[in-house]
Amino acid sequence: MGLFDDDFYSTKVSKRLTRRSNTDSSRWSSGTKRRKSLGTFQISLICSVLSAVVAVALYTWIASPPSRTQAGALSGSFLHKTDNDPYERIVQAAAKVRPAVVSILNHRDESSKVAPDDAALGSGVIFKKTDNKAYIITNAHVIANTQDLEIVTVDGDSRTATVVGKDTVSDLAVLEINAEGIKTVAEMGNSKALRLGETVIAIGNPLGLGDTLTSGIVSYPNRIIPVSLNQDGVYDWEQEVIQTDAAINEGNSGGALVNLNGQVIGINTMKISDTGVEGIGFAIPVSDVMSTVNNLIEHGKIVRPYLGVYSLDLNNPYAPLSEDQRKDLKLPPDIKDGVLVLEAHGPAEKAGIKLNDVITKLDGKPVDSTLALRKYLYDVKKVGEEMEVTLYRGGKEETVSVTLTDKPTEDSDADSQK
């Protein structure tokens, strides 16, 4: 008996067939051929051929999907292949904002007008257009010590720019140009909504290579870094910035950091460049940029309270006081931190603050550095307010009252004053 009681698998003739009527005996007689069944090899061959045909059909469908019209007629679920390209959004974002990004040539002397390669380079972003004027955001250091500013658009059109206002503390400036021919104004985004790892692109004029695009991610959305405003090695301000690994080189300053919607979310401002350090760039968040820019357009400067002192940190590591100098100040042994006055002007001078006074408190709150003094002034106080300044003079503690005024128009000297 076979292993299976089934006609298909049994190697014997079923007994049920032999029991049928004699009229069918001729059909099932031993001398008559039985109907042939397919062998194992034939079945395998047929299955292989069918599988190959199905595989080719599927590959053809995937590699060459139907057009939007065909897909809509079938199921409406297939998109054009470029919509699935992850880099297509970068292309579209760049195309949207590129015409609003300009190159800036800062001709600091007459020779650079003759030889443009000698001009200081930077970038800018057209963010506003009214009547016959267009306004450009850039960095304050890009236009420092300028005699003549030349703007070059993405189309190669060159025109002269004038400075509306600048602010060294925030490193921002606004320029004005003739709006004739300017068709694109950058759209500002929301830098507060940035996420760690979000894709961004930087557009600017690095190394004089105008209209350059680089891409990267947001390495950190709100990094706080110390800044030395007069490049003396002493940190006297803190700047909130967007950290990115998009390549930012000399000349990129003032250019746009853009999200994948083609919105400007930052103004590129600085880059750490040192041995073994790569891929660290910074941009000022656009949420901070616009409040500063609007004030620059309205007032030509940022209105901040002004004390009127040149100062040096008592514990400055780059210019430490000698033992003899400390003895001359006659400070008590427990006074290790404070702000040493080098010059007094304006409100400070009127209040009687003098050379070699050591400021230790403002309104009773300890002040241990120039950075702390400046942040208290700008973040807490307002123009016209009184401020109590506690200081040591000749070894004795004194307190004077200062009426704060508006900071004078910025120049190379005023930038170092508080």
CSV table of C-alpha atoms in Angstrom, one decimal:
chain,number,residue,atom,x,y,z
A,1,MET,CA,0.0,0.0,0.0
A,2,GLY,CA,1.3,3.5,-0.8
A,3,LEU,CA,2.2,6.0,1.8
A,4,PHE,CA,-0.8,8.2,0.9
A,5,ASP,CA,-4.3,6.9,0.2
A,6,ASP,CA,-4.5,9.3,-2.7
A,7,ASP,CA,-4.7,8.7,-6.5
A,8,PHE,CA,-2.1,11.4,-7.2
A,9,TYR,CA,0.6,10.0,-5.0
A,10,SER,CA,-0.2,6.3,-5.1
A,11,THR,CA,2.0,4.1,-7.3
A,12,LYS,CA,-0.8,1.5,-7.7
A,13,VAL,CA,-4.1,1.6,-9.5
A,14,SER,CA,-6.9,2.4,-7.2
A,15,LYS,CA,-9.2,-0.5,-6.3
A,16,ARG,CA,-12.1,1.8,-6.8
A,17,LEU,CA,-11.3,1.9,-10.5
A,18,THR,CA,-11.4,-1.9,-10.8
A,19,ARG,CA,-14.8,-2.0,-9.3
A,20,ARG,CA,-16.4,0.2,-12.0
A,21,SER,CA,-18.7,-1.3,-14.6
A,22,ASN,CA,-17.4,-3.4,-17.5
A,23,THR,CA,-18.3,-0.6,-19.9
A,24,ASP,CA,-15.3,1.3,-18.6
A,25,SER,CA,-13.0,-1.7,-18.5
A,26,SER,CA,-11.6,-0.8,-21.9
A,27,ARG,CA,-10.5,2.6,-20.5
A,28,TRP,CA,-8.8,1.2,-17.4
A,29,SER,CA,-7.6,-2.1,-18.8
A,30,SER,CA,-4.0,-3.0,-18.1
A,31,GLY,CA,-3.2,-2.8,-21.8
A,32,THR,CA,-4.5,0.8,-22.2
A,33,LYS,CA,-2.1,3.8,-21.6
A,34,ARG,CA,-2.8,6.0,-18.8
A,35,ARG,CA,-2.9,9.8,-19.2
A,36,LYS,CA,0.6,11.2,-18.6
A,37,SER,CA,1.2,13.5,-15.6
A,38,LEU,CA,3.9,16.2,-15.4
A,39,GLY,CA,7.2,15.2,-14.0
A,40,THR,CA,9.0,16.9,-11.1
A,41,PHE,CA,11.6,18.4,-13.4
A,42,GLN,CA,8.9,19.8,-15.8
A,43,ILE,CA,7.0,21.4,-12.9
A,44,SER,CA,10.2,23.0,-11.6
A,45,LEU,CA,11.1,24.4,-15.0
A,46,ILE,CA,7.6,25.9,-15.5
A,47,CYS,CA,7.7,27.6,-12.0
A,48,SER,CA,11.2,29.0,-12.8
A,49,VAL,CA,10.1,30.5,-16.0
A,50,LEU,CA,7.0,32.1,-14.5
A,51,SER,CA,9.0,33.5,-11.6
A,52,ALA,CA,11.5,35.1,-14.0
A,53,VAL,CA,8.7,36.7,-16.0
A,54,VAL,CA,7.1,38.1,-12.8
A,55,ALA,CA,10.4,39.4,-11.6
A,56,VAL,CA,11.2,41.2,-14.8
A,57,ALA,CA,7.7,42.8,-14.9
A,58,LEU,CA,8.0,44.0,-11.3
A,59,TYR,CA,11.5,45.5,-11.9
A,60,THR,CA,10.3,47.3,-15.0
A,61,TRP,CA,7.4,48.8,-13.0
A,62,ILE,CA,9.6,50.0,-10.2
A,63,ALA,CA,12.4,51.3,-12.4
A,64,SER,CA,10.1,53.2,-14.7
A,65,PRO,CA,7.0,54.2,-12.7
A,66,PRO,CA,4.0,55.6,-14.6
A,67,SER,CA,3.6,59.3,-15.0
A,68,ARG,CA,1.4,61.3,-12.8
A,69,THR,CA,-1.5,61.0,-15.3
A,70,GLN,CA,-1.2,57.3,-15.5
A,71,ALA,CA,-0.7,56.8,-11.8
A,72,GLY,CA,-3.7,59.0,-11.1
A,73,ALA,CA,-5.8,56.8,-13.5
A,74,LEU,CA,-4.6,53.7,-11.7
A,75,SER,CA,-4.4,54.5,-8.1
A,76,GLY,CA,-3.3,58.1,-7.5
A,77,SER,CA,-0.6,56.9,-5.1
A,78,PHE,CA,2.6,57.3,-7.2
A,79,LEU,CA,4.7,60.5,-7.3
A,80,HIS,CA,7.1,61.8,-9.9
A,81,LYS,CA,10.6,60.4,-9.3
A,82,THR,CA,12.1,63.8,-8.5
A,83,ASP,CA,9.7,64.1,-5.6
A,84,ASN,CA,11.4,61.2,-4.0
A,85,ASP,CA,14.9,62.7,-4.4
A,86,PRO,CA,16.1,63.8,-0.9
A,87,TYR,CA,18.4,66.4,-2.5
A,88,GLU,CA,15.6,68.0,-4.6
A,89,ARG,CA,14.5,70.1,-1.7
A,90,ILE,CA,18.0,71.6,-1.4
A,91,VAL,CA,17.9,72.5,-5.1
A,92,GLN,CA,14.5,74.1,-4.7
A,93,ALA,CA,15.5,76.0,-1.5
A,94,ALA,CA,18.7,77.3,-3.1
A,95,ALA,CA,16.8,78.5,-6.2
A,96,LYS,CA,14.4,80.4,-4.1
A,97,VAL,CA,16.9,82.4,-2.0
A,98,ARG,CA,19.9,82.7,-4.3
A,99,PRO,CA,18.8,85.9,-6.1
A,100,ALA,CA,18.5,87.6,-2.7
A,101,VAL,CA,22.1,86.8,-1.7
A,102,VAL,CA,24.7,89.3,-2.8
A,103,SER,CA,28.5,89.7,-2.7
A,104,ILE,CA,30.0,92.7,-0.9
A,105,LEU,CA,33.3,94.2,-1.8
A,106,ASN,CA,34.7,96.6,0.9
A,107,HIS,CA,37.1,99.0,-0.7
A,108,ARG,CA,39.0,100.3,2.3
A,109,ASP,CA,41.4,102.4,0.2
A,110,GLU,CA,41.7,103.7,-3.4
A,111,SER,CA,44.0,100.9,-4.5
A,112,SER,CA,41.3,98.3,-4.0
A,113,LYS,CA,39.1,100.1,-6.5
A,114,VAL,CA,41.8,99.6,-9.1
A,115,ALA,CA,42.6,96.1,-8.0
A,116,PRO,CA,39.3,94.5,-6.7
A,117,ASP,CA,41.2,91.4,-5.5
A,118,ASP,CA,42.6,93.7,-2.7
A,119,ALA,CA,39.1,94.5,-1.4
A,120,ALA,CA,37.7,92.9,1.8
A,121,LEU,CA,35.1,90.3,0.9
A,122,GLY,CA,31.7,89.5,2.4
A,123,SER,CA,28.2,88.5,1.7
A,124,GLY,CA,24.7,90.0,2.3
A,125,VAL,CA,21.0,89.2,2.1
A,126,ILE,CA,18.4,91.4,0.5
A,127,PHE,CA,15.5,91.3,3.1
A,128,LYS,CA,13.4,94.4,2.3
A,129,LYS,CA,12.3,96.5,-0.6
A,130,THR,CA,10.4,99.7,-0.5
A,131,ASP,CA,9.8,102.1,-3.4
A,132,ASN,CA,13.2,102.6,-5.0
A,133,LYS,CA,15.3,101.3,-2.1
A,134,ALA,CA,16.4,97.8,-1.2
A,135,TYR,CA,17.9,96.9,2.2
A,136,ILE,CA,20.7,94.3,2.8
A,137,ILE,CA,21.7,92.6,6.0
A,138,THR,CA,25.3,91.8,6.6
A,139,ASN,CA,27.9,91.6,9.4
A,140,ALA,CA,29.3,94.7,10.9
A,141,HIS,CA,32.9,93.5,10.6
A,142,VAL,CA,32.3,93.0,6.8
A,143,ILE,CA,32.0,96.8,6.3
A,144,ALA,CA,34.5,97.9,9.0
A,145,ASN,CA,36.8,100.9,8.0
A,146,THR,CA,35.1,101.2,4.6
A,147,GLN,CA,35.6,104.0,2.2
A,148,ASP,CA,33.4,102.5,-0.6
A,149,LEU,CA,31.0,99.6,-0.7
A,150,GLU,CA,30.3,97.7,-3.9
A,151,ILE,CA,27.4,95.2,-4.1
A,152,VAL,CA,27.4,92.5,-6.8
A,153,THR,CA,24.1,90.6,-7.4
A,154,VAL,CA,23.8,87.0,-8.5
A,155,ASP,CA,23.3,88.3,-12.1
A,156,GLY,CA,26.7,90.1,-11.9
A,157,ASP,CA,25.2,93.5,-11.7
A,158,SER,CA,27.3,95.9,-9.6
A,159,ARG,CA,26.1,98.9,-7.7
A,160,THR,CA,27.2,101.2,-4.8
A,161,ALA,CA,25.8,100.8,-1.3
A,162,THR,CA,25.5,103.1,1.6
A,163,VAL,CA,25.5,102.2,5.3
A,164,VAL,CA,22.2,102.7,7.1
A,165,GLY,CA,23.5,101.5,10.5
A,166,LYS,CA,25.7,99.0,12.2
A,167,ASP,CA,26.1,97.4,15.6
A,168,THR,CA,29.4,95.9,16.7
A,169,VAL,CA,28.0,94.1,19.7
A,170,SER,CA,25.6,91.9,17.6
A,171,ASP,CA,27.9,92.1,14.5
A,172,LEU,CA,25.1,93.2,12.3
A,173,ALA,CA,24.8,96.0,9.8
A,174,VAL,CA,22.2,97.2,7.3
A,175,LEU,CA,23.1,98.6,3.8
A,176,GLU,CA,20.9,100.4,1.3
A,177,ILE,CA,21.0,100.2,-2.5
A,178,ASN,CA,19.0,101.3,-5.5
A,179,ALA,CA,16.1,98.8,-5.9
A,180,GLU,CA,16.0,99.0,-9.7
A,181,GLY,CA,16.2,95.5,-11.1
A,182,ILE,CA,15.9,93.8,-7.7
A,183,LYS,CA,13.1,91.3,-8.0
A,184,THR,CA,13.7,88.9,-5.1
A,185,VAL,CA,13.6,89.5,-1.4
A,186,ALA,CA,14.5,86.8,1.0
A,187,GLU,CA,11.8,85.2,3.2
A,188,MET,CA,12.6,85.1,6.9
A,189,GLY,CA,12.0,81.9,8.8
A,190,ASN,CA,11.7,81.0,12.5
A,191,SER,CA,15.0,80.2,14.0
A,192,LYS,CA,13.4,79.2,17.3
A,193,ALA,CA,11.8,76.2,15.6
A,194,LEU,CA,15.2,74.8,14.5
A,195,ARG,CA,15.9,71.2,15.5
A,196,LEU,CA,19.2,69.4,16.1
A,197,GLY,CA,20.2,67.6,12.9
A,198,GLU,CA,18.0,69.6,10.6
A,199,THR,CA,19.4,70.1,7.1
A,200,VAL,CA,20.5,73.7,6.2
A,201,ILE,CA,22.4,75.3,3.4
A,202,ALA,CA,24.8,78.3,3.4
A,203,ILE,CA,24.9,80.7,0.5
A,204,GLY,CA,27.5,83.4,0.1
A,205,ASN,CA,30.8,84.6,-1.4
A,206,PRO,CA,33.5,82.5,0.2
A,207,LEU,CA,37.1,83.4,-0.9
A,208,GLY,CA,35.6,85.6,-3.6
A,209,LEU,CA,33.8,82.7,-5.2
A,210,GLY,CA,30.4,84.4,-5.4
A,211,ASP,CA,27.1,82.5,-5.5
A,212,THR,CA,28.5,79.4,-3.7
A,213,LEU,CA,26.3,76.9,-2.0
A,214,THR,CA,27.3,74.5,0.8
A,215,SER,CA,25.0,72.2,2.9
A,216,GLY,CA,25.1,70.6,6.3
A,217,ILE,CA,23.1,70.1,9.4
A,218,VAL,CA,22.3,72.1,12.5
A,219,SER,CA,24.9,70.9,14.9
A,220,TYR,CA,23.4,72.9,17.8
A,221,PRO,CA,20.5,75.3,17.5
A,222,ASN,CA,21.3,77.7,20.3
A,223,ARG,CA,24.9,77.7,21.2
A,224,ILE,CA,26.2,80.5,23.5
A,225,ILE,CA,29.8,81.6,22.7
A,226,PRO,CA,32.0,84.3,24.2
A,227,VAL,CA,33.1,87.1,22.0
A,228,SER,CA,35.9,89.6,22.1
A,229,LEU,CA,34.6,92.7,20.5
A,230,ASN,CA,37.9,94.5,20.0
A,231,GLN,CA,39.9,91.4,19.4
A,232,ASP,CA,42.1,91.8,22.5
A,233,GLY,CA,41.6,88.3,23.7
A,234,VAL,CA,39.3,89.3,26.5
A,235,TYR,CA,35.7,88.1,26.2
A,236,ASP,CA,33.4,91.1,26.8
A,237,TRP,CA,30.1,89.8,25.3
A,238,GLU,CA,28.2,86.5,24.7
A,239,GLN,CA,26.5,85.8,21.5
A,240,GLU,CA,23.7,83.2,20.9
A,241,VAL,CA,24.4,81.4,17.6
A,242,ILE,CA,23.3,78.5,15.4
A,243,GLN,CA,26.1,76.0,15.1
A,244,THR,CA,26.3,74.2,11.8
A,245,ASP,CA,28.8,72.0,9.9
A,246,ALA,CA,27.9,73.6,6.5
A,247,ALA,CA,31.2,74.9,5.2
A,248,ILE,CA,31.6,78.6,6.0
A,249,ASN,CA,34.8,80.3,4.9
A,250,GLU,CA,36.2,83.8,4.7
A,251,GLY,CA,33.8,85.8,2.6
A,252,ASN,CA,30.8,83.8,3.8
A,253,SER,CA,30.2,86.3,6.6
A,254,GLY,CA,26.9,88.1,6.2
A,255,GLY,CA,25.5,85.4,3.9
A,256,ALA,CA,22.3,83.4,4.4
A,257,LEU,CA,21.8,80.2,6.4
A,258,VAL,CA,18.7,78.7,4.9
A,259,ASN,CA,16.3,75.9,5.8
A,260,LEU,CA,14.8,73.4,3.2
A,261,ASN,CA,11.7,75.7,2.8
A,262,GLY,CA,14.0,78.4,1.3
A,263,GLN,CA,13.7,80.6,4.4
A,264,VAL,CA,16.6,82.5,5.9
A,265,ILE,CA,17.0,81.3,9.5
A,266,GLY,CA,20.4,82.8,10.2
A,267,ILE,CA,23.1,85.2,9.1
A,268,ASN,CA,26.5,83.5,8.9
A,269,THR,CA,29.0,85.4,11.1
A,270,MET,CA,32.1,83.5,12.0
A,271,LYS,CA,34.0,80.3,11.7
A,272,ILE,CA,36.4,78.5,14.1
A,273,SER,CA,39.6,77.9,12.1
A,274,ASP,CA,42.4,76.1,13.8
A,275,THR,CA,44.6,73.1,13.4
A,276,GLY,CA,42.5,70.0,13.5
A,277,VAL,CA,39.2,71.9,13.7
A,278,GLU,CA,36.8,71.6,10.7
A,279,GLY,CA,33.1,71.8,10.1
A,280,ILE,CA,32.3,74.3,12.8
A,281,GLY,CA,30.5,77.4,11.6
A,282,PHE,CA,28.1,79.9,13.3
A,283,ALA,CA,25.2,82.0,12.3
A,284,ILE,CA,23.2,84.7,14.2
A,285,PRO,CA,19.6,83.4,14.6
A,286,VAL,CA,17.2,85.4,12.5
A,287,SER,CA,14.9,85.9,15.5
A,288,ASP,CA,17.7,88.1,17.0
A,289,VAL,CA,18.7,89.6,13.7
A,290,MET,CA,15.3,91.2,12.8
A,291,SER,CA,14.9,93.1,16.1
A,292,THR,CA,18.4,94.5,15.7
A,293,VAL,CA,17.9,95.3,12.0
A,294,ASN,CA,14.6,97.1,12.6
A,295,ASN,CA,16.3,99.4,15.2
A,296,LEU,CA,19.2,100.1,12.8
A,297,ILE,CA,16.7,101.2,10.1
A,298,GLU,CA,14.8,103.4,12.5
A,299,HIS,CA,17.6,104.9,14.5
A,300,GLY,CA,20.8,104.1,12.6
A,301,LYS,CA,22.2,102.4,15.7
A,302,ILE,CA,21.1,100.3,18.6
A,303,VAL,CA,20.1,102.4,21.6
A,304,ARG,CA,21.9,101.1,24.7
A,305,PRO,CA,22.7,102.5,28.1
A,306,TYR,CA,26.2,103.9,28.3
A,307,LEU,CA,28.5,104.2,31.4
A,308,GLY,CA,31.6,105.5,29.6
A,309,VAL,CA,34.6,103.6,30.8
A,310,TYR,CA,37.6,101.8,29.2
A,311,SER,CA,38.3,98.9,31.4
A,312,LEU,CA,40.5,95.9,32.1
A,313,ASP,CA,39.6,92.8,34.0
A,314,LEU,CA,41.5,92.7,37.3
A,315,ASN,CA,42.3,89.0,36.6
A,316,ASN,CA,42.9,89.4,32.9
A,317,PRO,CA,45.1,86.3,31.9
A,318,TYR,CA,46.5,88.1,28.9
A,319,ALA,CA,47.6,91.3,30.7
A,320,PRO,CA,48.0,90.2,34.4
A,321,LEU,CA,48.8,92.9,36.9
A,322,SER,CA,52.2,92.7,38.5
A,323,GLU,CA,52.6,92.6,42.3
A,324,ASP,CA,53.8,96.2,42.3
A,325,GLN,CA,50.7,97.3,40.3
A,326,ARG,CA,48.5,95.6,42.8
A,327,LYS,CA,50.3,97.2,45.7
A,328,ASP,CA,49.7,100.6,44.0
A,329,LEU,CA,46.0,99.9,43.9
A,330,LYS,CA,46.0,99.1,47.6
A,331,LEU,CA,43.3,96.6,47.3
A,332,PRO,CA,42.2,94.5,50.3
A,333,PRO,CA,43.7,90.9,50.1
A,334,ASP,CA,40.2,89.4,49.5
A,335,ILE,CA,39.5,91.5,46.4
A,336,LYS,CA,40.6,89.2,43.6
A,337,ASP,CA,38.0,90.1,40.8
A,338,GLY,CA,36.7,93.3,39.5
A,339,VAL,CA,37.0,95.9,36.6
A,340,LEU,CA,39.9,98.2,36.5
A,341,VAL,CA,39.1,101.6,35.0
A,342,LEU,CA,41.7,102.8,32.4
A,343,GLU,CA,39.7,105.9,31.2
A,344,ALA,CA,36.5,107.5,32.2
A,345,HIS,CA,34.2,109.5,29.8
A,346,GLY,CA,30.7,110.9,29.7
A,347,PRO,CA,28.5,109.7,32.6
A,348,ALA,CA,31.3,107.9,34.4
A,349,GLU,CA,33.5,111.0,34.3
A,350,LYS,CA,30.6,113.2,35.5
A,351,ALA,CA,30.0,110.9,38.4
A,352,GLY,CA,33.6,111.2,39.5
A,353,ILE,CA,34.9,107.8,38.4
A,354,LYS,CA,38.7,108.0,37.8
A,355,LEU,CA,41.7,106.1,36.4
A,356,ASN,CA,42.7,103.0,38.6
A,357,ASP,CA,39.3,102.8,40.3
A,358,VAL,CA,38.3,99.2,40.6
A,359,ILE,CA,34.6,98.5,40.1
A,360,THR,CA,33.3,95.5,42.1
A,361,LYS,CA,29.5,96.0,42.2
A,362,LEU,CA,26.6,97.5,40.2
A,363,ASP,CA,23.5,98.3,42.1
A,364,GLY,CA,24.8,96.1,44.9
A,365,LYS,CA,25.4,93.1,42.6
A,366,PRO,CA,28.9,91.7,42.2
A,367,VAL,CA,30.7,92.4,39.0
A,368,ASP,CA,33.9,90.3,38.3
A,369,SER,CA,34.6,91.1,34.7
A,370,THR,CA,34.0,93.4,31.7
A,371,LEU,CA,31.6,90.8,30.3
A,372,ALA,CA,29.5,90.9,33.5
A,373,LEU,CA,29.5,94.7,33.5
A,374,ARG,CA,28.4,94.9,29.9
A,375,LYS,CA,25.7,92.3,30.2
A,376,TYR,CA,24.3,94.0,33.3
A,377,LEU,CA,24.2,97.4,31.5
A,378,TYR,CA,22.6,96.1,28.3
A,379,ASP,CA,20.3,93.4,29.7
A,380,VAL,CA,19.1,95.2,32.9
A,381,LYS,CA,19.5,98.9,32.7
A,382,LYS,CA,17.9,101.5,30.4
A,383,VAL,CA,18.9,104.9,29.1
A,384,GLY,CA,18.2,107.7,31.7
A,385,GLU,CA,18.2,105.3,34.7
A,386,GLU,CA,20.4,105.8,37.8
A,387,MET,CA,23.0,103.1,38.7
A,388,GLU,CA,24.9,102.7,41.9
A,389,VAL,CA,28.6,101.9,41.2
A,390,THR,CA,30.6,100.4,44.1
A,391,LEU,CA,34.4,100.8,43.6
A,392,TYR,CA,37.7,100.7,45.4
A,393,ARG,CA,39.9,103.8,45.3
A,394,GLY,CA,43.2,104.0,47.2
A,395,GLY,CA,42.2,100.9,49.1
A,396,LYS,CA,38.9,102.3,50.3
A,397,GLU,CA,35.4,101.3,49.2
A,398,GLU,CA,33.2,104.0,47.7
A,399,THR,CA,29.8,104.2,46.0
A,400,VAL,CA,28.9,106.7,43.3
A,401,SER,CA,25.6,107.3,41.4
A,402,VAL,CA,25.7,107.4,37.7
A,403,THR,CA,23.0,108.6,35.3
A,404,LEU,CA,23.2,106.4,32.2
A,405,THR,CA,23.0,108.0,28.8
A,406,ASP,CA,22.6,106.8,25.2
A,407,LYS,CA,25.7,105.3,23.8
A,408,PRO,CA,27.4,107.6,21.3
A,409,THR,CA,27.7,106.8,17.7
A,410,GLU,CA,30.0,103.9,17.3
A,411,ASP,CA,33.5,104.3,16.0
A,412,SER,CA,36.8,102.5,16.7
A,413,ASP,CA,37.0,104.0,20.2
A,414,ALA,CA,33.4,103.8,21.3
A,415,ASP,CA,33.3,100.1,20.5
A,416,SER,CA,35.6,99.4,23.5
A,417,GLN,CA,33.5,101.5,25.9
A,418,LYS,CA,30.7,100.4,28.1
